PDB file of C-alpha atoms in Angstrom:
ATOM      1  CA  MET A   1      31.438   3.161 -12.398  1.00 62.00           C
ATOM      2  CA  ALA A   2      29.569   4.347  -9.301  1.00 68.00           C
ATOM      3  CA  ARG A   3      25.928   3.349  -9.042  1.00 84.00           C
ATOM      4  CA  LYS A   4      23.420   6.095  -9.714  1.00 96.00           C
ATOM      5  CA  ARG A   5      21.651   7.336  -6.617  1.00 98.00           C
ATOM      6  CA  ALA A   6      18.068   8.633  -6.751  1.00 98.00           C
ATOM      7  CA  LEU A   7      16.186  10.505  -4.064  1.00 98.00           C
ATOM      8  CA  ILE A   8      12.383  10.159  -4.053  1.00 98.00           C
ATOM      9  CA  THR A   9      10.124  12.449  -2.045  1.00 97.00           C
ATOM     10  CA  GLY A  10       6.783  10.773  -1.412  1.00 95.00           C
ATOM     11  CA  ILE A  11       8.348   7.284  -1.544  1.00 96.00           C
ATOM     12  CA  THR A  12       5.582   5.820   0.639  1.00 94.00           C
ATOM     13  CA  GLY A  13       2.866   6.880  -1.832  1.00 94.00           C
ATOM     14  CA  GLN A  14       1.539   4.933  -4.803  1.00 96.00           C
ATOM     15  CA  ASP A  15       3.938   6.422  -7.377  1.00 97.00           C
ATOM     16  CA  GLY A  16       6.891   6.504  -4.993  1.00 97.00           C
ATOM     17  CA  SER A  17       6.613   2.789  -4.288  1.00 98.00           C
ATOM     18  CA  TYR A  18       6.417   1.828  -7.982  1.00 98.00           C
ATOM     19  CA  LEU A  19       9.258   4.212  -8.879  1.00 98.00           C
ATOM     20  CA  ALA A  20      11.466   2.836  -6.083  1.00 98.00           C
ATOM     21  CA  GLU A  21      10.859  -0.720  -7.361  1.00 98.00           C
ATOM     22  CA  PHE A  22      11.640   0.319 -10.928  1.00 98.00           C
ATOM     23  CA  LEU A  23      14.860   2.169 -10.004  1.00 98.00           C
ATOM     24  CA  LEU A  24      16.087  -0.769  -7.893  1.00 98.00           C
ATOM     25  CA  GLU A  25      15.594  -2.981 -10.968  1.00 97.00           C
ATOM     26  CA  GLN A  26      17.745  -0.499 -12.942  1.00 97.00           C
ATOM     27  CA  GLY A  27      20.550  -0.902 -10.380  1.00 97.00           C
ATOM     28  CA  TYR A  28      20.082   2.425  -8.564  1.00 98.00           C
ATOM     29  CA  GLU A  29      20.691   3.154  -4.914  1.00 98.00           C
ATOM     30  CA  VAL A  30      17.356   4.534  -3.736  1.00 98.00           C
ATOM     31  CA  VAL A  31      16.923   7.091  -0.964  1.00 98.00           C
ATOM     32  CA  GLY A  32      13.404   7.957   0.179  1.00 98.00           C
ATOM     33  CA  MET A  33      12.484  11.141   2.021  1.00 96.00           C
ATOM     34  CA  ILE A  34       9.967  10.709   4.805  1.00 94.00           C
ATOM     35  CA  ARG A  35       8.474  13.319   7.093  1.00 86.00           C
ATOM     36  CA  ARG A  36       9.229  13.108  10.798  1.00 77.00           C
ATOM     37  CA  SER A  37       5.745  12.133  11.877  1.00 71.00           C
ATOM     38  CA  SER A  38       4.157   9.236  13.670  1.00 55.00           C
ATOM     39  CA  THR A  39       1.642   8.648  10.881  1.00 68.00           C
ATOM     40  CA  VAL A  40       3.964   7.563   8.040  1.00 73.00           C
ATOM     41  CA  ASN A  41       2.504   4.436   6.455  1.00 85.00           C
ATOM     42  CA  PHE A  42       5.145   2.053   5.063  1.00 91.00           C
ATOM     43  CA  GLU A  43       2.607  -0.461   3.704  1.00 92.00           C
ATOM     44  CA  ARG A  44       3.364   0.204   0.017  1.00 95.00           C
ATOM     45  CA  ILE A  45       7.156  -0.152   0.373  1.00 96.00           C
ATOM     46  CA  ARG A  46       7.322  -2.855   3.059  1.00 95.00           C
ATOM     47  CA  HIS A  47       8.478  -5.484   0.531  1.00 96.00           C
ATOM     48  CA  ILE A  48      11.488  -3.332  -0.505  1.00 97.00           C
ATOM     49  CA  GLN A  49      12.129  -1.441   2.737  1.00 95.00           C
ATOM     50  CA  ASP A  50      15.366  -3.324   3.441  1.00 96.00           C
ATOM     51  CA  ARG A  51      16.710  -2.278   0.008  1.00 97.00           C
ATOM     52  CA  VAL A  52      16.118   1.477   0.279  1.00 98.00           C
ATOM     53  CA  THR A  53      17.539   4.152   2.591  1.00 97.00           C
ATOM     54  CA  LEU A  54      14.937   6.289   4.339  1.00 96.00           C
ATOM     55  CA  THR A  55      15.915   9.783   5.434  1.00 96.00           C
ATOM     56  CA  PRO A  56      13.981  12.516   7.255  1.00 94.00           C
ATOM     57  CA  GLY A  57      13.121  15.700   5.369  1.00 95.00           C
ATOM     58  CA  ASP A  58      10.238  18.132   5.010  1.00 94.00           C
ATOM     59  CA  LEU A  59       9.066  20.152   2.008  1.00 95.00           C
ATOM     60  CA  LEU A  60       8.042  22.868   4.475  1.00 95.00           C
ATOM     61  CA  ASP A  61      11.654  23.251   5.689  1.00 96.00           C
ATOM     62  CA  GLU A  62      14.344  24.146   3.134  1.00 97.00           C
ATOM     63  CA  VAL A  63      17.209  23.678   5.619  1.00 97.00           C
ATOM     64  CA  SER A  64      16.200  20.016   6.117  1.00 97.00           C
ATOM     65  CA  LEU A  65      16.247  19.563   2.324  1.00 98.00           C
ATOM     66  CA  ILE A  66      19.750  21.078   2.026  1.00 98.00           C
ATOM     67  CA  HIS A  67      21.051  18.758   4.777  1.00 98.00           C
ATOM     68  CA  MET A  68      19.422  15.762   3.100  1.00 98.00           C
ATOM     69  CA  LEU A  69      20.964  16.523  -0.308  1.00 98.00           C
ATOM     70  CA  ARG A  70      24.409  17.138   1.222  1.00 98.00           C
ATOM     71  CA  GLU A  71      24.296  13.877   3.137  1.00 98.00           C
ATOM     72  CA  HIS A  72      23.083  11.604   0.328  1.00 98.00           C
ATOM     73  CA  ARG A  73      24.392  13.353  -2.819  1.00 98.00           C
ATOM     74  CA  PRO A  74      21.793  11.987  -5.275  1.00 98.00           C
ATOM     75  CA  THR A  75      22.281  12.239  -9.047  1.00 98.00           C
ATOM     76  CA  GLU A  76      18.513  12.379  -9.594  1.00 98.00           C
ATOM     77  CA  VAL A  77      15.662  13.774  -7.477  1.00 98.00           C
ATOM     78  CA  TYR A  78      12.037  12.812  -8.087  1.00 98.00           C
ATOM     79  CA  ASN A  79       9.581  15.139  -6.339  1.00 98.00           C
ATOM     80  CA  LEU A  80       6.421  13.078  -5.885  1.00 97.00           C
ATOM     81  CA  ALA A  81       5.431  14.369  -2.432  1.00 92.00           C
ATOM     82  CA  ALA A  82       2.336  16.577  -2.319  1.00 82.00           C
ATOM     83  CA  GLN A  83      -0.991  17.072  -0.637  1.00 76.00           C
ATOM     84  CA  SER A  84      -2.486  15.238  -3.569  1.00 63.00           C
ATOM     85  CA  PHE A  85      -6.154  14.664  -2.828  1.00 63.00           C
ATOM     86  CA  VAL A  86      -8.252  17.199  -4.772  1.00 70.00           C
ATOM     87  CA  GLN A  87     -11.220  17.123  -2.383  1.00 73.00           C
ATOM     88  CA  THR A  88      -8.984  17.852   0.636  1.00 75.00           C
ATOM     89  CA  SER A  89      -7.452  20.845  -1.140  1.00 79.00           C
ATOM     90  CA  PHE A  90     -10.775  22.691  -0.873  1.00 85.00           C
ATOM     91  CA  SER A  91     -10.817  22.310   2.940  1.00 82.00           C
ATOM     92  CA  GLN A  92      -7.035  22.794   3.354  1.00 88.00           C
ATOM     93  CA  PRO A  93      -6.098  25.271   0.610  1.00 90.00           C
ATOM     94  CA  VAL A  94      -3.234  27.004   2.461  1.00 92.00           C
ATOM     95  CA  PHE A  95      -1.561  23.754   3.508  1.00 91.00           C
ATOM     96  CA  THR A  96      -1.956  22.449  -0.053  1.00 91.00           C
ATOM     97  CA  GLY A  97      -0.206  25.576  -1.344  1.00 94.00           C
ATOM     98  CA  GLU A  98       2.623  25.273   1.192  1.00 94.00           C
ATOM     99  CA  VAL A  99       3.416  21.657   0.270  1.00 93.00           C
ATOM    100  CA  THR A 100       2.349  21.273  -3.348  1.00 94.00           C
ATOM    101  CA  ALA A 101       3.469  24.726  -4.599  1.00 96.00           C
ATOM    102  CA  LEU A 102       6.105  26.252  -2.306  1.00 97.00           C
ATOM    103  CA  GLY A 103       7.503  22.815  -1.446  1.00 97.00           C
ATOM    104  CA  VAL A 104       8.712  22.525  -5.057  1.00 98.00           C
ATOM    105  CA  THR A 105      10.498  25.887  -4.783  1.00 98.00           C
ATOM    106  CA  ARG A 106      12.235  24.875  -1.555  1.00 98.00           C
ATOM    107  CA  LEU A 107      13.458  21.632  -3.118  1.00 98.00           C
ATOM    108  CA  LEU A 108      14.628  23.267  -6.355  1.00 98.00           C
ATOM    109  CA  ASP A 109      16.417  25.971  -4.380  1.00 98.00           C
ATOM    110  CA  ALA A 110      18.090  23.373  -2.158  1.00 98.00           C
ATOM    111  CA  ILE A 111      19.332  21.592  -5.318  1.00 98.00           C
ATOM    112  CA  ARG A 112      20.584  24.897  -6.758  1.00 98.00           C
ATOM    113  CA  ILE A 113      22.562  25.534  -3.539  1.00 98.00           C
ATOM    114  CA  VAL A 114      23.955  22.011  -3.024  1.00 98.00           C
ATOM    115  CA  ASP A 115      24.529  20.757  -6.594  1.00 98.00           C
ATOM    116  CA  PRO A 116      22.806  22.283  -9.652  1.00 98.00           C
ATOM    117  CA  GLU A 117      23.934  19.250 -11.709  1.00 98.00           C
ATOM    118  CA  ILE A 118      21.349  17.053  -9.968  1.00 98.00           C
ATOM    119  CA  ARG A 119      18.597  16.074 -12.417  1.00 98.00           C
ATOM    120  CA  PHE A 120      15.128  16.958 -11.142  1.00 98.00           C
ATOM    121  CA  TYR A 121      11.688  15.528 -11.891  1.00 98.00           C
ATOM    122  CA  GLN A 122       8.537  17.409 -10.895  1.00 98.00           C
ATOM    123  CA  ALA A 123       5.233  15.549 -10.687  1.00 98.00           C
ATOM    124  CA  SER A 124       2.871  17.901 -12.510  1.00 97.00           C
ATOM    125  CA  SER A 125      -0.768  16.950 -12.966  1.00 95.00           C
ATOM    126  CA  SER A 126      -3.575  16.899 -15.522  1.00 93.00           C
ATOM    127  CA  GLU A 127      -5.625  18.752 -12.866  1.00 91.00           C
ATOM    128  CA  MET A 128      -3.698  21.854 -14.029  1.00 95.00           C
ATOM    129  CA  PHE A 129      -5.848  21.814 -17.196  1.00 94.00           C
ATOM    130  CA  GLY A 130      -9.055  21.770 -15.144  1.00 90.00           C
ATOM    131  CA  LYS A 131     -11.688  23.575 -17.203  1.00 89.00           C
ATOM    132  CA  VAL A 132     -10.152  22.432 -20.442  1.00 88.00           C
ATOM    133  CA  VAL A 133      -9.598  24.870 -23.293  1.00 89.00           C
ATOM    134  CA  GLU A 134      -8.922  22.132 -25.868  1.00 91.00           C
ATOM    135  CA  THR A 135      -9.249  18.354 -26.129  1.00 90.00           C
ATOM    136  CA  PRO A 136      -7.053  16.364 -26.020  1.00 95.00           C
ATOM    137  CA  GLN A 137      -4.692  18.269 -23.733  1.00 95.00           C
ATOM    138  CA  ARG A 138      -1.037  18.538 -24.728  1.00 97.00           C
ATOM    139  CA  GLU A 139       2.072  20.305 -23.429  1.00 98.00           C
ATOM    140  CA  THR A 140       1.021  23.612 -25.038  1.00 97.00           C
ATOM    141  CA  THR A 141      -2.592  23.590 -23.773  1.00 97.00           C
ATOM    142  CA  PRO A 142      -3.270  26.589 -21.462  1.00 97.00           C
ATOM    143  CA  PHE A 143      -3.887  25.756 -17.797  1.00 96.00           C
ATOM    144  CA  TYR A 144      -7.222  26.536 -16.125  1.00 95.00           C
ATOM    145  CA  PRO A 145      -7.132  24.761 -12.740  1.00 94.00           C
ATOM    146  CA  ARG A 146     -10.418  24.149 -10.925  1.00 91.00           C
ATOM    147  CA  SER A 147      -9.183  23.317  -7.408  1.00 90.00           C
ATOM    148  CA  PRO A 148      -6.597  24.644  -4.925  1.00 91.00           C
ATOM    149  CA  TYR A 149      -4.642  21.440  -5.703  1.00 93.00           C
ATOM    150  CA  GLY A 150      -4.662  22.227  -9.436  1.00 93.00           C
ATOM    151  CA  VAL A 151      -3.621  25.839  -8.752  1.00 95.00           C
ATOM    152  CA  ALA A 152      -0.740  24.682  -6.524  1.00 96.00           C
ATOM    153  CA  LYS A 153       0.411  22.213  -9.193  1.00 96.00           C
ATOM    154  CA  VAL A 154       0.465  25.025 -11.796  1.00 98.00           C
ATOM    155  CA  TYR A 155       2.790  27.007  -9.506  1.00 98.00           C
ATOM    156  CA  GLY A 156       5.021  23.941  -9.014  1.00 98.00           C
ATOM    157  CA  HIS A 157       5.111  23.396 -12.761  1.00 98.00           C
ATOM    158  CA  TRP A 158       6.073  26.964 -13.659  1.00 98.00           C
ATOM    159  CA  ILE A 159       8.685  27.293 -10.907  1.00 98.00           C
ATOM    160  CA  THR A 160      10.324  24.148 -12.357  1.00 98.00           C
ATOM    161  CA  VAL A 161      10.400  25.782 -15.801  1.00 98.00           C
ATOM    162  CA  ASN A 162      11.739  28.967 -14.191  1.00 98.00           C
ATOM    163  CA  TYR A 163      14.651  27.208 -12.435  1.00 98.00           C
ATOM    164  CA  ARG A 164      15.445  25.308 -15.620  1.00 98.00           C
ATOM    165  CA  GLU A 165      15.627  28.515 -17.644  1.00 98.00           C
ATOM    166  CA  SER A 166      17.206  30.728 -14.971  1.00 98.00           C
ATOM    167  CA  TYR A 167      19.908  28.361 -13.701  1.00 98.00           C
ATOM    168  CA  GLY A 168      20.342  25.899 -16.582  1.00 98.00           C
ATOM    169  CA  MET A 169      19.152  23.023 -14.390  1.00 98.00           C
ATOM    170  CA  HIS A 170      18.077  19.671 -15.844  1.00 98.00           C
ATOM    171  CA  ALA A 171      14.552  20.029 -14.462  1.00 98.00           C
ATOM    172  CA  SER A 172      11.638  18.260 -16.153  1.00 98.00           C
ATOM    173  CA  SER A 173       7.919  18.021 -15.449  1.00 98.00           C
ATOM    174  CA  GLY A 174       5.674  15.075 -16.182  1.00 98.00           C
ATOM    175  CA  ILE A 175       2.078  16.217 -16.673  1.00 98.00           C
ATOM    176  CA  LEU A 176       0.569  12.934 -15.570  1.00 96.00           C
ATOM    177  CA  PHE A 177      -3.042  12.093 -16.189  1.00 95.00           C
ATOM    178  CA  ASN A 178      -4.884   9.872 -13.700  1.00 93.00           C
ATOM    179  CA  HIS A 179      -2.913   6.738 -12.976  1.00 96.00           C
ATOM    180  CA  GLU A 180      -4.238   4.035 -10.716  1.00 98.00           C
ATOM    181  CA  SER A 181      -3.225   0.713  -9.177  1.00 98.00           C
ATOM    182  CA  PRO A 182      -4.058  -1.629  -6.304  1.00 98.00           C
ATOM    183  CA  ARG A 183      -1.858   0.722  -4.196  1.00 97.00           C
ATOM    184  CA  ARG A 184      -4.117   3.737  -4.774  1.00 95.00           C
ATOM    185  CA  GLY A 185      -5.499   5.322  -1.584  1.00 91.00           C
ATOM    186  CA  LEU A 186      -9.081   4.456  -0.646  1.00 92.00           C
ATOM    187  CA  GLU A 187     -10.095   8.128  -0.929  1.00 87.00           C
ATOM    188  CA  PHE A 188      -9.635   8.026  -4.734  1.00 90.00           C
ATOM    189  CA  VAL A 189     -12.710   7.061  -6.740  1.00 93.00           C
ATOM    190  CA  THR A 190     -11.108   4.158  -8.663  1.00 97.00           C
ATOM    191  CA  ARG A 191      -9.906   2.413  -5.503  1.00 97.00           C
ATOM    192  CA  LYS A 192     -13.135   3.288  -3.725  1.00 97.00           C
ATOM    193  CA  ILE A 193     -14.940   1.407  -6.508  1.00 98.00           C
ATOM    194  CA  SER A 194     -12.631  -1.654  -6.626  1.00 98.00           C
ATOM    195  CA  HIS A 195     -12.650  -1.928  -2.823  1.00 98.00           C
ATOM    196  CA  GLY A 196     -16.429  -1.400  -2.712  1.00 98.00           C
ATOM    197  CA  VAL A 197     -16.965  -4.144  -5.301  1.00 98.00           C
ATOM    198  CA  ALA A 198     -14.841  -6.549  -3.264  1.00 98.00           C
ATOM    199  CA  ARG A 199     -16.743  -5.730  -0.057  1.00 98.00           C
ATOM    200  CA  ILE A 200     -20.120  -6.223  -1.777  1.00 98.00           C
ATOM    201  CA  ALA A 201     -18.982  -9.466  -3.459  1.00 97.00           C
ATOM    202  CA  LEU A 202     -17.895 -10.838  -0.065  1.00 97.00           C
ATOM    203  CA  GLY A 203     -21.150  -9.810   1.631  1.00 96.00           C
ATOM    204  CA  LEU A 204     -19.556  -7.036   3.736  1.00 96.00           C
ATOM    205  CA  ASP A 205     -21.558  -4.170   2.150  1.00 97.00           C
ATOM    206  CA  ARG A 206     -24.802  -3.738   0.220  1.00 96.00           C
ATOM    207  CA  GLU A 207     -24.208  -0.483  -1.650  1.00 97.00           C
ATOM    208  CA  LEU A 208     -21.520   1.862  -2.935  1.00 97.00           C
ATOM    209  CA  ARG A 209     -22.062   5.637  -2.722  1.00 96.00           C
ATOM    210  CA  LEU A 210     -20.399   7.738  -5.417  1.00 95.00           C
ATOM    211  CA  GLY A 211     -20.530  11.267  -6.860  1.00 91.00           C
ATOM    212  CA  ASN A 212     -20.632  12.234 -10.528  1.00 90.00           C
ATOM    213  CA  LEU A 213     -20.804   9.024 -12.589  1.00 93.00           C
ATOM    214  CA  ASP A 214     -20.510  10.976 -15.842  1.00 90.00           C
ATOM    215  CA  ALA A 215     -17.123  12.556 -15.039  1.00 87.00           C
ATOM    216  CA  GLN A 216     -14.600  11.243 -17.573  1.00 87.00           C
ATOM    217  CA  ARG A 217     -10.927  10.614 -17.019  1.00 90.00           C
ATOM    218  CA  ASP A 218      -7.891   9.329 -18.890  1.00 94.00           C
ATOM    219  CA  TRP A 219      -6.925   6.447 -16.588  1.00 97.00           C
ATOM    220  CA  GLY A 220      -3.651   4.509 -16.851  1.00 98.00           C
ATOM    221  CA  TYR A 221      -1.576   2.163 -14.687  1.00 98.00           C
ATOM    222  CA  ALA A 222       0.824   3.798 -12.211  1.00 98.00           C
ATOM    223  CA  GLY A 223       3.512   1.171 -12.858  1.00 98.00           C
ATOM    224  CA  ASP A 224       3.646   2.288 -16.516  1.00 98.00           C
ATOM    225  CA  TYR A 225       3.796   5.983 -15.629  1.00 98.00           C
ATOM    226  CA  VAL A 226       6.856   5.843 -13.343  1.00 98.00           C
ATOM    227  CA  ARG A 227       8.846   4.508 -16.307  1.00 98.00           C
ATOM    228  CA  ALA A 228       8.094   7.785 -18.131  1.00 98.00           C
ATOM    229  CA  MET A 229       9.432   9.785 -15.153  1.00 98.00           C
ATOM    230  CA  TRP A 230      12.748   7.964 -15.347  1.00 98.00           C
ATOM    231  CA  LEU A 231      12.974   8.316 -19.128  1.00 98.00           C
ATOM    232  CA  MET A 232      12.647  12.115 -18.824  1.00 98.00           C
ATOM    233  CA  LEU A 233      15.758  12.315 -16.657  1.00 98.00           C
ATOM    234  CA  GLN A 234      17.770  10.150 -19.095  1.00 98.00           C
ATOM    235  CA  GLN A 235      17.333  12.693 -21.937  1.00 98.00           C
ATOM    236  CA  ASP A 236      20.157  15.052 -22.922  1.00 98.00           C
ATOM    237  CA  GLN A 237      17.787  18.012 -22.628  1.00 98.00           C
ATOM    238  CA  PRO A 238      15.130  18.573 -19.949  1.00 98.00           C
ATOM    239  CA  GLY A 239      11.529  19.176 -20.967  1.00 98.00           C
ATOM    240  CA  ASP A 240       7.859  18.795 -20.107  1.00 98.00           C
ATOM    241  CA  TYR A 241       5.778  15.818 -21.185  1.00 98.00           C
ATOM    242  CA  VAL A 242       2.138  14.816 -21.055  1.00 98.00           C
ATOM    243  CA  VAL A 243       1.909  11.210 -19.835  1.00 98.00           C
ATOM    244  CA  ALA A 244      -1.479   9.669 -20.619  1.00 98.00           C
ATOM    245  CA  THR A 245      -3.215   6.859 -22.486  1.00 98.00           C
ATOM    246  CA  GLY A 246      -5.060   9.187 -24.890  1.00 97.00           C
ATOM    247  CA  GLN A 247      -8.330   7.372 -24.096  1.00 96.00           C
ATOM    248  CA  THR A 248     -11.098   8.474 -21.779  1.00 94.00           C
ATOM    249  CA  HIS A 249     -13.635   6.531 -19.714  1.00 96.00           C
ATOM    250  CA  SER A 250     -16.457   7.579 -17.399  1.00 94.00           C
ATOM    251  CA  VAL A 251     -16.748   6.696 -13.719  1.00 95.00           C
ATOM    252  CA  ARG A 252     -19.878   4.786 -14.770  1.00 97.00           C
ATOM    253  CA  ARG A 253     -17.827   2.622 -17.171  1.00 98.00           C
ATOM    254  CA  PHE A 254     -15.277   1.943 -14.426  1.00 98.00           C
ATOM    255  CA  CYS A 255     -18.164   0.773 -12.195  1.00 98.00           C
ATOM    256  CA  GLU A 256     -19.603  -1.384 -14.948  1.00 98.00           C
ATOM    257  CA  LEU A 257     -16.302  -3.216 -15.547  1.00 98.00           C
ATOM    258  CA  ALA A 258     -15.388  -3.480 -11.862  1.00 98.00           C
ATOM    259  CA  PHE A 259     -18.711  -5.011 -10.799  1.00 98.00           C
ATOM    260  CA  ALA A 260     -18.619  -7.334 -13.829  1.00 98.00           C
ATOM    261  CA  CYS A 261     -15.278  -8.717 -12.555  1.00 97.00           C
ATOM    262  CA  ALA A 262     -17.225 -10.029  -9.558  1.00 97.00           C
ATOM    263  CA  GLY A 263     -20.185 -11.189 -11.687  1.00 97.00           C
ATOM    264  CA  LEU A 264     -22.379  -8.287 -10.518  1.00 98.00           C
ATOM    265  CA  ASP A 265     -24.402  -5.499 -12.186  1.00 98.00           C
ATOM    266  CA  TYR A 266     -23.342  -2.073 -10.882  1.00 98.00           C
ATOM    267  CA  ARG A 267     -26.874  -0.676 -11.299  1.00 97.00           C
ATOM    268  CA  ASN A 268     -28.048  -2.829  -8.388  1.00 98.00           C
ATOM    269  CA  TYR A 269     -25.489  -1.403  -5.946  1.00 98.00           C
ATOM    270  CA  VAL A 270     -24.270   2.094  -6.890  1.00 97.00           C
ATOM    271  CA  VAL A 271     -26.033   5.043  -5.242  1.00 96.00           C
ATOM    272  CA  VAL A 272     -25.307   8.578  -6.483  1.00 94.00           C
ATOM    273  CA  ASP A 273     -24.689  10.817  -3.463  1.00 90.00           C
ATOM    274  CA  GLU A 274     -24.540  14.618  -3.893  1.00 83.00           C
ATOM    275  CA  ARG A 275     -22.041  14.864  -1.024  1.00 84.00           C
ATOM    276  CA  PHE A 276     -19.336  13.472  -3.298  1.00 78.00           C
ATOM    277  CA  PHE A 277     -19.692  16.110  -6.020  1.00 76.00           C
ATOM    278  CA  ARG A 278     -16.829  18.638  -6.186  1.00 67.00           C
ATOM    279  CA  PRO A 279     -17.512  22.393  -5.679  1.00 67.00           C
ATOM    280  CA  ALA A 280     -16.031  22.957  -9.173  1.00 60.00           C
ATOM    281  CA  GLU A 281     -16.121  19.866 -11.359  1.00 60.00           C
ATOM    282  CA  VAL A 282     -13.630  18.946 -14.046  1.00 61.00           C
ATOM    283  CA  ASP A 283     -15.590  17.324 -16.847  1.00 61.00           C
ATOM    284  CA  LEU A 284     -13.306  15.820 -19.456  1.00 78.00           C
ATOM    285  CA  LEU A 285      -9.580  15.217 -19.136  1.00 84.00           C
ATOM    286  CA  VAL A 286      -7.849  13.299 -21.915  1.00 93.00           C
ATOM    287  CA  GLY A 287      -4.165  13.623 -22.708  1.00 97.00           C
ATOM    288  CA  ASP A 288      -2.208  13.575 -25.959  1.00 97.00           C
ATOM    289  CA  PRO A 289       0.912  11.517 -25.156  1.00 98.00           C
ATOM    290  CA  SER A 290       2.471  11.798 -28.637  1.00 98.00           C
ATOM    291  CA  ARG A 291       5.500  13.837 -27.465  1.00 98.00           C
ATOM    292  CA  ALA A 292       6.323  11.230 -24.794  1.00 98.00           C
ATOM    293  CA  ARG A 293       5.891   8.490 -27.393  1.00 98.00           C
ATOM    294  CA  GLU A 294       8.120  10.179 -29.974  1.00 98.00           C
ATOM    295  CA  LYS A 295      10.860  11.624 -27.749  1.00 98.00           C
ATOM    296  CA  LEU A 296      10.952   9.155 -24.852  1.00 98.00           C
ATOM    297  CA  GLY A 297       9.818   6.019 -26.677  1.00 98.00           C
ATOM    298  CA  TRP A 298       7.178   5.582 -23.960  1.00 98.00           C
ATOM    299  CA  LYS A 299       3.792   3.963 -24.246  1.00 96.00           C
ATOM    300  CA  PRO A 300       1.441   2.378 -21.693  1.00 97.00           C
ATOM    301  CA  GLU A 301       1.465  -1.420 -21.497  1.00 97.00           C
ATOM    302  CA  VAL A 302      -1.534  -2.115 -19.230  1.00 98.00           C
ATOM    303  CA  SER A 303      -4.984  -1.510 -20.768  1.00 98.00           C
ATOM    304  CA  PHE A 304      -7.915   0.131 -18.966  1.00 98.00           C
ATOM    305  CA  GLU A 305      -9.752  -3.212 -18.737  1.00 98.00           C
ATOM    306  CA  GLN A 306      -6.655  -4.955 -17.330  1.00 98.00           C
ATOM    307  CA  LEU A 307      -6.208  -2.161 -14.787  1.00 98.00           C
ATOM    308  CA  VAL A 308      -9.783  -2.434 -13.478  1.00 98.00           C
ATOM    309  CA  GLU A 309      -9.512  -6.220 -13.218  1.00 98.00           C
ATOM    310  CA  MET A 310      -6.120  -5.985 -11.469  1.00 98.00           C
ATOM    311  CA  MET A 311      -7.544  -3.597  -8.851  1.00 98.00           C
ATOM    312  CA  VAL A 312     -10.697  -5.612  -8.125  1.00 98.00           C
ATOM    313  CA  GLU A 313      -8.759  -8.888  -7.835  1.00 98.00           C
ATOM    314  CA  ALA A 314      -6.199  -7.302  -5.494  1.00 98.00           C
ATOM    315  CA  ASP A 315      -8.962  -5.992  -3.204  1.00 98.00           C
ATOM    316  CA  LEU A 316     -10.760  -9.352  -3.226  1.00 98.00           C
ATOM    317  CA  ARG A 317      -7.488 -11.076  -2.234  1.00 97.00           C
ATOM    318  CA  MET A 318      -6.797  -8.542   0.508  1.00 96.00           C
ATOM    319  CA  LEU A 319     -10.273  -8.746   2.042  1.00 97.00           C
ATOM    320  CA  ARG A 320     -10.361 -12.546   1.855  1.00 96.00           C
ATOM    321  CA  SER A 321      -7.027 -12.758   3.664  1.00 94.00           C
ATOM    322  CA  MET A 322      -8.351 -10.426   6.384  1.00 89.00           C
ATOM    323  CA  LYS A 323     -11.405 -12.642   6.874  1.00 78.00           C
ATOM    324  CA  GLU A 324      -9.320 -15.794   7.309  1.00 72.00           C
TER     325      GLU A 324
END
């Protein structure tokens, strides 16, 4: 039997790197789409780069996507590429819409043209719930996005549903709540905290400036969440699933645990800075993952406390190695 072949857009990102690792373990051939630009950072996939095929493609250019699908003939496509930083979406709303919303349409349409049998995964986001109408949020909760990123993700989500229903495609969306790891970008608050703790512990910094410490999120481990993506595409029927831990923690609690990992008290180092508040804040996001648990047999394996510790230790190791 031929090996399954998966195409991942956004393979150089946090989720793309964990998904590529996971699929290689499952015996897949893995193809990763990268943009033709001089700024692609291969850091997260360097350890597996010789085991994956990288191919140029651009979510802004449907013709490039058609060529890519014709050349590599994947059985599964995971669309993880996006302009995914919420703060940036306020300063670059049109670009965010082009990539994060219309990019999904271009990819779905390319699949429809080349081979509608390809199974498709769309990375939807808890940011679509935004100003939440009910807690916890589940698959049937109405969307009320509070950022251009959230709005673009709602479009991407509904166009996936539309192609599934219009063309009978096996297209599924994972509504993923915040998922973190040592591979998270430094612009995200969790990594900003773990990296800041490591810098302070090693005497490189004296303070850490953050925004709203009372914002609460449902934080899980990215390595657990990519398993849910794969499980969705192994089902007989496509569908949409909330992927979350079902527990919520404040930014303040994350700080408390992270600083404690280095034997420090966060209150001595964290400075609240108004510059880091969002124009429209999302207050409480917490997901109900019961459908994913019942239908996919999925549950998170890494706890919140283990995640925080893992991130702080990874940043301490990295910074120590840079000092040597």
